Coordinates of C-alpha atoms and ligand atoms in Angstrom, one line a residue:
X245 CA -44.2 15.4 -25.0
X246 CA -42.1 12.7 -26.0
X247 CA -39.5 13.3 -28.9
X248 CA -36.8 10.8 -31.0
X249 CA -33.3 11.9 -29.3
X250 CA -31.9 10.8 -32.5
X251 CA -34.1 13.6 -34.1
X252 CA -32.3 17.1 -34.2
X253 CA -34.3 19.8 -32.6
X254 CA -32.6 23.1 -33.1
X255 CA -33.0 23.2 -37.2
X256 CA -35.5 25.8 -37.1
X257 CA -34.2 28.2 -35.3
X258 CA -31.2 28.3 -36.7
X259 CA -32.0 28.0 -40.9
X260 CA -34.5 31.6 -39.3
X261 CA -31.9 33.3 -38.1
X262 CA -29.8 33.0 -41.6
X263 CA -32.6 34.1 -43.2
X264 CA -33.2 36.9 -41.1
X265 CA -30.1 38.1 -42.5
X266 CA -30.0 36.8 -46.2
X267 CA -33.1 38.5 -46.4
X268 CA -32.1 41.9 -45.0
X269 CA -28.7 42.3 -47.6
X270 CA -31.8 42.0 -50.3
X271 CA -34.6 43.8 -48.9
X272 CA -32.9 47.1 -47.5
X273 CA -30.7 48.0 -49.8
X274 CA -27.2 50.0 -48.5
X275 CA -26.6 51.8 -51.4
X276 CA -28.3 53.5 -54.8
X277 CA -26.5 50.8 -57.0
X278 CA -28.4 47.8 -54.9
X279 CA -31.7 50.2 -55.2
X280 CA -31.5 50.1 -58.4
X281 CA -31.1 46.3 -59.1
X282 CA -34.3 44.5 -60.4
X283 CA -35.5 42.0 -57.4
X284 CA -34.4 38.9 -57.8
X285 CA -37.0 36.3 -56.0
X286 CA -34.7 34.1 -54.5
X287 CA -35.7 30.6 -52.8
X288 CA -34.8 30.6 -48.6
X289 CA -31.4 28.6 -47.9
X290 CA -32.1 26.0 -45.7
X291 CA -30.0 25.3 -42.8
X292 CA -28.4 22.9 -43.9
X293 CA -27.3 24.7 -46.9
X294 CA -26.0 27.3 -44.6
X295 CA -23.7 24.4 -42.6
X296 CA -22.3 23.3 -46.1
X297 CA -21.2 27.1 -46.8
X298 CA -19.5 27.6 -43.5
X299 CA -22.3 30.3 -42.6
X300 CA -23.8 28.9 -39.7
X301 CA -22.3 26.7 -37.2
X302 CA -24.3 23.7 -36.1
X303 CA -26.1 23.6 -32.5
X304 CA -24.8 26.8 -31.5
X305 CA -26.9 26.8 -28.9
X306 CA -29.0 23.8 -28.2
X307 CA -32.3 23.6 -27.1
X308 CA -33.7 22.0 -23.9
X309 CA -34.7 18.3 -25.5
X310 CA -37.3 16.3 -23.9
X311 CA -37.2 12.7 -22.1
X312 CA -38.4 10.3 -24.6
X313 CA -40.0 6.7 -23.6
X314 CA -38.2 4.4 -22.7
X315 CA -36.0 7.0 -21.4
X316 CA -32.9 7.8 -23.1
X317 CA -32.3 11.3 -23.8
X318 CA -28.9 12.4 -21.4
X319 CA -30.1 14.9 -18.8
X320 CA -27.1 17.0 -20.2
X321 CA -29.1 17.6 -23.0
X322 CA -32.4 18.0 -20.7
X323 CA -31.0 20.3 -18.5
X324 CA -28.4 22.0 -20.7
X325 CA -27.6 24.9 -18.3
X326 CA -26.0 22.4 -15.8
X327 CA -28.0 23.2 -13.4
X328 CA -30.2 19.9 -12.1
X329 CA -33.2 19.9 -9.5
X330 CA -32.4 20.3 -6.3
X331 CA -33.6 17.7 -3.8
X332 CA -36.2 18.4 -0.9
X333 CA -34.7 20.6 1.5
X334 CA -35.6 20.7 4.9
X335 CA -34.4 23.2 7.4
X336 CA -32.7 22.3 10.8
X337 CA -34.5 21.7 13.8
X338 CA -34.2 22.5 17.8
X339 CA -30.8 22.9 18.7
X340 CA -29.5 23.2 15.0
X341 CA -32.1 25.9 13.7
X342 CA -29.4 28.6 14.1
X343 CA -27.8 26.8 11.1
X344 CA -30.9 27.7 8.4
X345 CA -29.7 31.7 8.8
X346 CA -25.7 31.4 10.0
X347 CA -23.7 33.7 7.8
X348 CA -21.1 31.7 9.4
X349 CA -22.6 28.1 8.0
X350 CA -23.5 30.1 4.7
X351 CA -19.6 31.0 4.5
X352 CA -18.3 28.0 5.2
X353 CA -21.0 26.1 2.2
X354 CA -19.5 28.5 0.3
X355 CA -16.2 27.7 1.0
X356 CA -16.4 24.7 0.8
X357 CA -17.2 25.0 -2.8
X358 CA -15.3 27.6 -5.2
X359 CA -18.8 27.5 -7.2
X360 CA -21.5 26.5 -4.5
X361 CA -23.8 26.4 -7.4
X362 CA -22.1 23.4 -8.9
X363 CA -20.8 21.2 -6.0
X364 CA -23.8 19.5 -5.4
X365 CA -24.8 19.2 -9.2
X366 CA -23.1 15.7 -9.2
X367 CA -25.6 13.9 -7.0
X368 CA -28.4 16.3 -8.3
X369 CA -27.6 15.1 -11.4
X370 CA -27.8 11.0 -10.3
X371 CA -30.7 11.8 -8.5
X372 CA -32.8 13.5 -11.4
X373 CA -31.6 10.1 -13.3
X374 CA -32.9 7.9 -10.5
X375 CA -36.2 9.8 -10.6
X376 CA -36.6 9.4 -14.5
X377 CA -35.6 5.8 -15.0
X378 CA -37.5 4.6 -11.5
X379 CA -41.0 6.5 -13.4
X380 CA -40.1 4.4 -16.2
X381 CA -39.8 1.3 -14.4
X382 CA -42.7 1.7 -12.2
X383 CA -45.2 2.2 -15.3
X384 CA -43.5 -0.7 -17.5
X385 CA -43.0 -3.7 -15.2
X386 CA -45.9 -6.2 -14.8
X387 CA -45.8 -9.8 -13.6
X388 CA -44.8 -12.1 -16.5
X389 CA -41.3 -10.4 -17.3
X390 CA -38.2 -12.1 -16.5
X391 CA -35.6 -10.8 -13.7
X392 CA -33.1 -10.0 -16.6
X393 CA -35.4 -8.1 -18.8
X394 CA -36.7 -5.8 -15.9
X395 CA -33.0 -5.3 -14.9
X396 CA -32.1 -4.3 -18.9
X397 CA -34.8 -1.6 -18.6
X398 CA -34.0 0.0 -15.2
X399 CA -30.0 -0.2 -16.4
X400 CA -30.2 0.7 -20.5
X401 CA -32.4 3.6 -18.7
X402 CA -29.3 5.0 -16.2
X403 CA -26.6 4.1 -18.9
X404 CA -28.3 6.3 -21.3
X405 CA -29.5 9.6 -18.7
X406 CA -26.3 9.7 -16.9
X407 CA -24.2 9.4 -20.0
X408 CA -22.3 6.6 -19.0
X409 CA -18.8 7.0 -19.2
X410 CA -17.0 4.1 -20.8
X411 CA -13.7 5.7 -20.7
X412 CA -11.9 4.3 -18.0
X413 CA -12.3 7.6 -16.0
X414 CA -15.6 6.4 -14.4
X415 CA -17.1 10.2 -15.1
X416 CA -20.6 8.6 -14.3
X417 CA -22.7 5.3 -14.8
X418 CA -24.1 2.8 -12.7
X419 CA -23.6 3.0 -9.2
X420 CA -24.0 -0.3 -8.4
X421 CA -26.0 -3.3 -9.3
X422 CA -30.0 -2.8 -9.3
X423 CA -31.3 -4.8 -6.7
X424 CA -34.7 -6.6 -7.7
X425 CA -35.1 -9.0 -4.3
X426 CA -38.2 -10.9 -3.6
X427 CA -40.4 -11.7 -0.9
X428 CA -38.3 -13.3 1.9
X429 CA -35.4 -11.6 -0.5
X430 CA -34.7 -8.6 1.4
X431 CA -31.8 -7.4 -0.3
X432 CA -28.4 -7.8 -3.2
X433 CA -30.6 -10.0 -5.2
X434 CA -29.8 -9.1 -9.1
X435 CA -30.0 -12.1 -11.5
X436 CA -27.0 -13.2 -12.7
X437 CA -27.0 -14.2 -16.9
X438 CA -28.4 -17.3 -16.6
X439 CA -31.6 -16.3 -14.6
X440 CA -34.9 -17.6 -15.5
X441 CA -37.1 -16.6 -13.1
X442 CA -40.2 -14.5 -13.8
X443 CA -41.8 -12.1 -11.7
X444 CA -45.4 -12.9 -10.7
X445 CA -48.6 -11.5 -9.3
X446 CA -48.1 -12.4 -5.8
X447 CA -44.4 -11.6 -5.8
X448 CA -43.3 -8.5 -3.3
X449 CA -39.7 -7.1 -5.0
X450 CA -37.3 -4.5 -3.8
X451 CA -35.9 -2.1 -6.7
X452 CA -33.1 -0.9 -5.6
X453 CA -31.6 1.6 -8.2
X454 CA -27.5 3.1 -8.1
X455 CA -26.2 5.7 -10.1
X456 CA -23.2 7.9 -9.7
X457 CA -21.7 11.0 -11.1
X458 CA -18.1 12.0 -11.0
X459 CA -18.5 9.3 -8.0
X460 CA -21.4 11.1 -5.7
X461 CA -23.7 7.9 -5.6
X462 CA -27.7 8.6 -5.4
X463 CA -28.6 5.1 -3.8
X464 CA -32.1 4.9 -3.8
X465 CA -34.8 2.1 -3.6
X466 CA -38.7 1.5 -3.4
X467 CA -41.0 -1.9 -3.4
X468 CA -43.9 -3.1 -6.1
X469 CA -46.0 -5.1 -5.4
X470 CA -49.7 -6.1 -6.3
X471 CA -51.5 -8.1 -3.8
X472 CA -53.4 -5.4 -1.9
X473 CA -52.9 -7.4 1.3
X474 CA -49.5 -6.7 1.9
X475 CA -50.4 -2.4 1.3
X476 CA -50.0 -2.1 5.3
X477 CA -46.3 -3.4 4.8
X478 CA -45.5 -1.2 2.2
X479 CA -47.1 1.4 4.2
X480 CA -45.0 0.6 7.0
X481 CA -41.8 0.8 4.8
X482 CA -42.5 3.9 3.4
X483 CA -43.3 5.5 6.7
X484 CA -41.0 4.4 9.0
X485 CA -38.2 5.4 6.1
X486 CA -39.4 8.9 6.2
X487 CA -39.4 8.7 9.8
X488 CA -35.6 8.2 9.4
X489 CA -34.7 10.6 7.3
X490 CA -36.7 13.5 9.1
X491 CA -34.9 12.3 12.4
X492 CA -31.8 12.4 10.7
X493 CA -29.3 15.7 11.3
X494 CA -26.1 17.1 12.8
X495 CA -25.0 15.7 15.7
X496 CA -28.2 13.1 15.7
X497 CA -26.7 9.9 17.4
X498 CA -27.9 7.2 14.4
X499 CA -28.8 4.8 17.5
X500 CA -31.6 7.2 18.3
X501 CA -32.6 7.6 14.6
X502 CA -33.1 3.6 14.7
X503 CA -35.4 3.3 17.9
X504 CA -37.8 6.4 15.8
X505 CA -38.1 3.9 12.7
X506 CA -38.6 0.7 14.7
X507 CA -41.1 2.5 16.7
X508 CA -43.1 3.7 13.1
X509 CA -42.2 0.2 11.6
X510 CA -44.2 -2.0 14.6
X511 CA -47.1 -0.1 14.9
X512 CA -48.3 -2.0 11.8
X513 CA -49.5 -5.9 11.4
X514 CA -50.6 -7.2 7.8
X515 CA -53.6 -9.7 7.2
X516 CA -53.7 -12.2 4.9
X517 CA -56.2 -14.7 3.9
X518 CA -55.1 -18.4 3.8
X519 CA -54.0 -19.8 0.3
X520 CA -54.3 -23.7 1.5
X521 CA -57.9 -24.1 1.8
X522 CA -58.7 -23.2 5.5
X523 CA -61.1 -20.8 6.0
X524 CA -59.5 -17.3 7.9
X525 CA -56.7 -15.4 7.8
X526 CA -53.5 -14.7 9.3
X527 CA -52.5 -11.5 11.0
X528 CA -48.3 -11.0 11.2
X529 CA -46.8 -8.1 13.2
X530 CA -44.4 -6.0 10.7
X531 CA -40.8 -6.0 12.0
X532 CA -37.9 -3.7 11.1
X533 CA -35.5 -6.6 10.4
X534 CA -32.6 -5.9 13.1
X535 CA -29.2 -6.7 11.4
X536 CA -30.0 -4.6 7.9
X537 CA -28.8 -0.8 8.3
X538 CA -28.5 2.3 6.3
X539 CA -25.0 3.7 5.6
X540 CA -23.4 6.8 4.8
X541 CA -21.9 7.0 1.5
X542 CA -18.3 8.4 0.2
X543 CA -17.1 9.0 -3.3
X544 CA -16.9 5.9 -5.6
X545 CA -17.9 3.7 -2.1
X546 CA -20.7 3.0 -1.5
X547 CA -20.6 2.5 2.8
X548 CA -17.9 5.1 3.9
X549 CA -18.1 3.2 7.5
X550 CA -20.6 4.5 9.5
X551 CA -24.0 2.3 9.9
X552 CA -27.5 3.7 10.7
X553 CA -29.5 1.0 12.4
X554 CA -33.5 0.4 12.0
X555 CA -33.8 -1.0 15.5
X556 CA -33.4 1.0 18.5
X557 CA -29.2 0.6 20.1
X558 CA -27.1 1.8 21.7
X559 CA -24.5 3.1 19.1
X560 CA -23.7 6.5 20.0
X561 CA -22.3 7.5 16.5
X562 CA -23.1 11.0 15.3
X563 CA -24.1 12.7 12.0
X564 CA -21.9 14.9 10.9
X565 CA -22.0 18.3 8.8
X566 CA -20.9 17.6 5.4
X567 CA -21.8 13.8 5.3
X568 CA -24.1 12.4 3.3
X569 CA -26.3 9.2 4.0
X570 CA -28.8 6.4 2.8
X571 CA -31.6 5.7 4.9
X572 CA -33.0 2.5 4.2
X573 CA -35.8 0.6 6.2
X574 CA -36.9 -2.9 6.2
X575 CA -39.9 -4.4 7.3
X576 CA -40.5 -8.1 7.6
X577 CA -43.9 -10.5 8.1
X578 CA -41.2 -12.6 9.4
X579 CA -38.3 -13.0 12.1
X580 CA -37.0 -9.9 11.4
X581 CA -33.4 -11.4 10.7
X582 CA -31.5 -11.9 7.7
X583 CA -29.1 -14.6 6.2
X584 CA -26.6 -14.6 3.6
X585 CA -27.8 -17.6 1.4
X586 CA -28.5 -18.4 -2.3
X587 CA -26.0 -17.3 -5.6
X588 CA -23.3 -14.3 -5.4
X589 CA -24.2 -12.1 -7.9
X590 CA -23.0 -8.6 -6.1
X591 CA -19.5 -7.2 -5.6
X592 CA -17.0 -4.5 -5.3
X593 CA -13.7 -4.3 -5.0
X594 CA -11.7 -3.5 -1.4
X595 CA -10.7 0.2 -1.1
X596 CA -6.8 0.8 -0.7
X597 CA -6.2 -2.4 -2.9
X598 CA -3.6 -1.4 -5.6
X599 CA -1.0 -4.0 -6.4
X600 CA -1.5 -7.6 -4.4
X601 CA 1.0 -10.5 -5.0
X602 CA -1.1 -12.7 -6.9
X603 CA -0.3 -16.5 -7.8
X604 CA -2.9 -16.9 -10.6
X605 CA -2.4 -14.8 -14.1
X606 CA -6.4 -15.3 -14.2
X607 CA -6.7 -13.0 -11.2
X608 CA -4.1 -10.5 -11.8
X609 CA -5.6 -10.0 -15.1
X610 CA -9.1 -10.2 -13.5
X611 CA -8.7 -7.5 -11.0
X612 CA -7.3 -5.3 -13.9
X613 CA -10.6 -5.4 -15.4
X614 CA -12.6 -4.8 -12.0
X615 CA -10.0 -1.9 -11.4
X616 CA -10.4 -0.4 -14.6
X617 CA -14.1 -0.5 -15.2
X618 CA -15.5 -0.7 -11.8
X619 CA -12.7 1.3 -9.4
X620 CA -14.5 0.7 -5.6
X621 CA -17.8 1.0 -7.0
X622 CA -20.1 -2.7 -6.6
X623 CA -20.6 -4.7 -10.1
X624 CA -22.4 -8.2 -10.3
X625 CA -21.4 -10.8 -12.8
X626 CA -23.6 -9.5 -16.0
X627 CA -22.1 -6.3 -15.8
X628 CA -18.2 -8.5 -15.6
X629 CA -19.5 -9.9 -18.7
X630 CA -20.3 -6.5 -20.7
X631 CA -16.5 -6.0 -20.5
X632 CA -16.2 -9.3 -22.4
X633 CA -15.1 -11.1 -19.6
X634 CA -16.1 -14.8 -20.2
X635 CA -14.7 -18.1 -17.5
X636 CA -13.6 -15.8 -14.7
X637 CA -15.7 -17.7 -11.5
X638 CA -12.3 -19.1 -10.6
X639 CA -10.1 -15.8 -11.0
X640 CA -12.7 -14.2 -9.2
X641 CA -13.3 -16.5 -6.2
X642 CA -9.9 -16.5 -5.2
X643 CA -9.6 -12.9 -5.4
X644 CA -12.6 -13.0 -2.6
X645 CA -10.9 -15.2 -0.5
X646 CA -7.9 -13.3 -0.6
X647 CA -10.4 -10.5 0.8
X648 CA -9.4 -8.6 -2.1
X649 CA -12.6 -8.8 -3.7
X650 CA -15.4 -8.3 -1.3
X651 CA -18.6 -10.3 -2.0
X652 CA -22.2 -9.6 -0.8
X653 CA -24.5 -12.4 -0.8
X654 CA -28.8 -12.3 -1.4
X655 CA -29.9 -11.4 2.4
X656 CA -33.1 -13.7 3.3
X657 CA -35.7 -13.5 5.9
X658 CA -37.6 -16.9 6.7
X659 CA -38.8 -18.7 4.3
X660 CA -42.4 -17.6 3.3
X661 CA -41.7 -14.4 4.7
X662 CA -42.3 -11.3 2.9
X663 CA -40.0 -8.4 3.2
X664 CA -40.4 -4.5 2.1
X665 CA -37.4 -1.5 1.7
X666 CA -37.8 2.2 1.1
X667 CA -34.3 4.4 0.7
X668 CA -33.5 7.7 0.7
X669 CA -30.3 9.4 -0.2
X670 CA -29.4 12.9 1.7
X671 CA -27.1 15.8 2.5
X672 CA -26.2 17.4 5.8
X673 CA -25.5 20.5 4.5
X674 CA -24.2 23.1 6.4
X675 CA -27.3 25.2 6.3
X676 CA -30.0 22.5 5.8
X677 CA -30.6 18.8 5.0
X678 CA -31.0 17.9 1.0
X679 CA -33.1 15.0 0.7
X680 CA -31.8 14.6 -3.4
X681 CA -33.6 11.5 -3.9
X682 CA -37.1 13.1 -3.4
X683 CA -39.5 12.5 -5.8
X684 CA -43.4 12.8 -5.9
X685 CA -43.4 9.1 -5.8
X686 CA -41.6 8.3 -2.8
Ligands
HZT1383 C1 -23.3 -3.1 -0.8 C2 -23.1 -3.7 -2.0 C3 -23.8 -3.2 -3.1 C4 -24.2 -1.5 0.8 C5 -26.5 -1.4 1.7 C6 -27.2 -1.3 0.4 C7 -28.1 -1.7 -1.4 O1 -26.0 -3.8 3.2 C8 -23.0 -0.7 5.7 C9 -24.3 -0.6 5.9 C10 -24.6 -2.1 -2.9 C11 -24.8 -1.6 -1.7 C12 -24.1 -2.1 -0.6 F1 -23.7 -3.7 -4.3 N1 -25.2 -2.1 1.5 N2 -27.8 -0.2 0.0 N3 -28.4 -0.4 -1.2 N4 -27.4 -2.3 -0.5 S1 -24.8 -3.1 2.8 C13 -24.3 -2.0 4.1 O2 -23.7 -3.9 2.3 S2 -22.7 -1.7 4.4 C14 -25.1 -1.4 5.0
MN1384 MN1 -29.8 0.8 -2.0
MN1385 MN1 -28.0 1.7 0.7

């Protein structure tokens, strides 16, 4: 069921119960005096009478609403207990199965947490908001709609369910800028406000979704695409990802987590039928594309500085309990390397940047805005612009070269190529592994 979040839901229930009791003062008299009183037929108040006279108090206790379409119901008012879906959880393996049943892990999640049942609302929260809004998206975009018009639906999707906070305090919003890369585009792709391009039949694009609450970032991301050649790649993608994250644990060295997904990612080749008029077809080996990685993630930052590569190495960095992580896989019809290249549009600010000497006015005034609006989290250019920020390119290019500012350029495989990403967002809970950005999807 769909319903207009504008509508009020709860009227019903409410003008009842204040006739429940209007009626019973008439009906069932107290005394012999009311007994004896010829019955008046009186017409029911309605509730909003009821309001007016101080009565009844509005939305006492509000219903569960339901997600309308386009999405833009708050899950607050979806999920009005507080209490969001949890993600997939998967118990410990081998060595770490002890974990699953540990009173001693159980103490320590609840310890961890004065109320273990609302520490991990935060990125259920973002989560259940990525799952709603990426549904939305993958029924509604089609070939023929412009980069900027399937970026306004994904983000006027998360702005609305996640209740964006336009305080200052950054309570939850975006989490950074949705990625919509194509073909050889593996990755930070998000058009700036002058973008024309248009999304066509033959396009392959990466949707690569952020939102945070209270800072906990679900990053999340999936491929569309429509030529029915390229289903082995996606297939690929999608398989080697969940390869990843079901390697993924405590104490798992990421360098052995990125030999599992190459090994998934390689056993697949994609075949497609010339487009130039010669007869055949082309058969391309799909490769995880080397110098990408997944990341884990820490509040309001989206890479808290550990890496998870998709190609086996030798990196002996470890998991830990209590860290949480995006997986994200790449596969590649082409070198299987990726260059910066092409028009900024994503950024974030440096962590541990407060006060810089700065000679421009332009920039000191600049990086107030970023600081206010955007704390550590990444932005792009349109989102610069929603804060009414107009002729900043020069403000902001020298706050980059200062290294105050970091920028992160479109990534590109060959030219031609054609380039695939899945991404999971997880927890390494004490007692089990929460895979929040689960959904039946993906
Ligand atoms: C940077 C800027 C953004 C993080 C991964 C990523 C999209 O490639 C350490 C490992 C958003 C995210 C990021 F605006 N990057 N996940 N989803 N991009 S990354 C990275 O820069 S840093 C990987
Ligand atoms: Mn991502
Ligand atoms: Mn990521």
């Amino acid at each position: 069921m769909t319903v207009d979040p504008t509508k009020d839901q709860v009227v019903d229930d409410a003008a009842d119960k204040v006739d429940d009791v209007e009626d019973e003062g008439e009906d069932v008299p107290k005394d012999g005096n009311e007994a004896s009183k010829p019955k008046k037929k009186r017409k029911r108040k309605t509730k909003a009478q009821a309001i007016a006279e101080g009565r009844v108090k509005e939305e006492v206790k509000p219903e569960p609403a339901t997600q309308s379409e386009p999405p833009r119901v708050g899950l607050t008012k979806i999920f009005t207990d507080g209490v969001f879906p949890e993600g997939e959880i998967c118990e410990y393996l081998n060595d770490n199965s002890y974990r699953t049943t540990s009173a001693e892990k159980k103490e320590i999640e609840r310890l961890a947490n004065e109320n273990p049942d609302e520490t991990y609302q935060n990125i259920r929260r973002a989560a259940e908001v990525h799952r709603q809004v990426r549904q939305y998206a993958q029924k509604t975009i089609r070939p023929g709609m412009t980069m900027i018009e399937i970026a306004n639906l994904i983000e006027d999707g998360t702005r609305a369910l996640v209740e964006e906070d336009t305080s200052g305090k950054l309570q939850s919003g975006i989490g950074f800028p949705t990625g919509l890369s194509l073909n050889s585009c593996a990755a930070h792709y998000t058009p700036n406000s002058n973008d024309t391009v248009v999304l066509k039949e033959n396009d392959i694009m990466k949707v690569d979704i952020g939102v945070h609450v209270k800072g906990k970032i679900c990053d999340s991301a999936f491929t569309v695409h429509w030529d029915r050649n390229y289903d082995p790649l996606i297939k690929a993608v999608k398989e080697a990802t969940n390869t990843g994250v079901r390697e993924a644990g405590i104490d798992v060295r990421v360098g052995d987590i990125g030999a599992a997904i190459q090994e998934v990612m390689e056993s697949y080749e994609v075949t497609v039928p010339h487009t130039d008029g010669r007869v055949g077809s082309t058969t391309y080996p799909v490769k995880a594309i080397g110098n990408l990685t997944g990341h884990n993630i820490a509040p309001y930052r989206i890479h808290g500085g550990k890496s998870v590569p998709i190609v086996k190495s030798h990196d002996q960095d470890k998991m830990e309990e209590g860290e949480y992580f995006a997986i994200e896989t790449f596969g590649s019809t082409g070198r299987g390397r990726v260059v910066e290249s092409g028009e900024v549009s994503h950024y974030a600010l440096n962590p541990g940047i407060k006060n810089p000497p700065l000679r421009l006015e332009t920039a000191k005034t600049l990086l107030k805005t970023i600081q206010k609006n955007f704390g550590t989290l990444p932005w792009c250019r349109r989102y610069l612009e929603r804060t009414g920020t107009s002729r900043y390119l020069l403000a902001l290019n020298s706050l980059v070269n200062q290294e105050i500012v970091q920028d992160y350029p479109p990534l590109y495989d060959a030219p031609g190529s054609m380039t695939a990403q899945f991404e999971h967002t997880f927890l390494l809970r004490p007692t089990c592994k929460e895979i929040v950005s689960r959904g039946d999807d993906y």
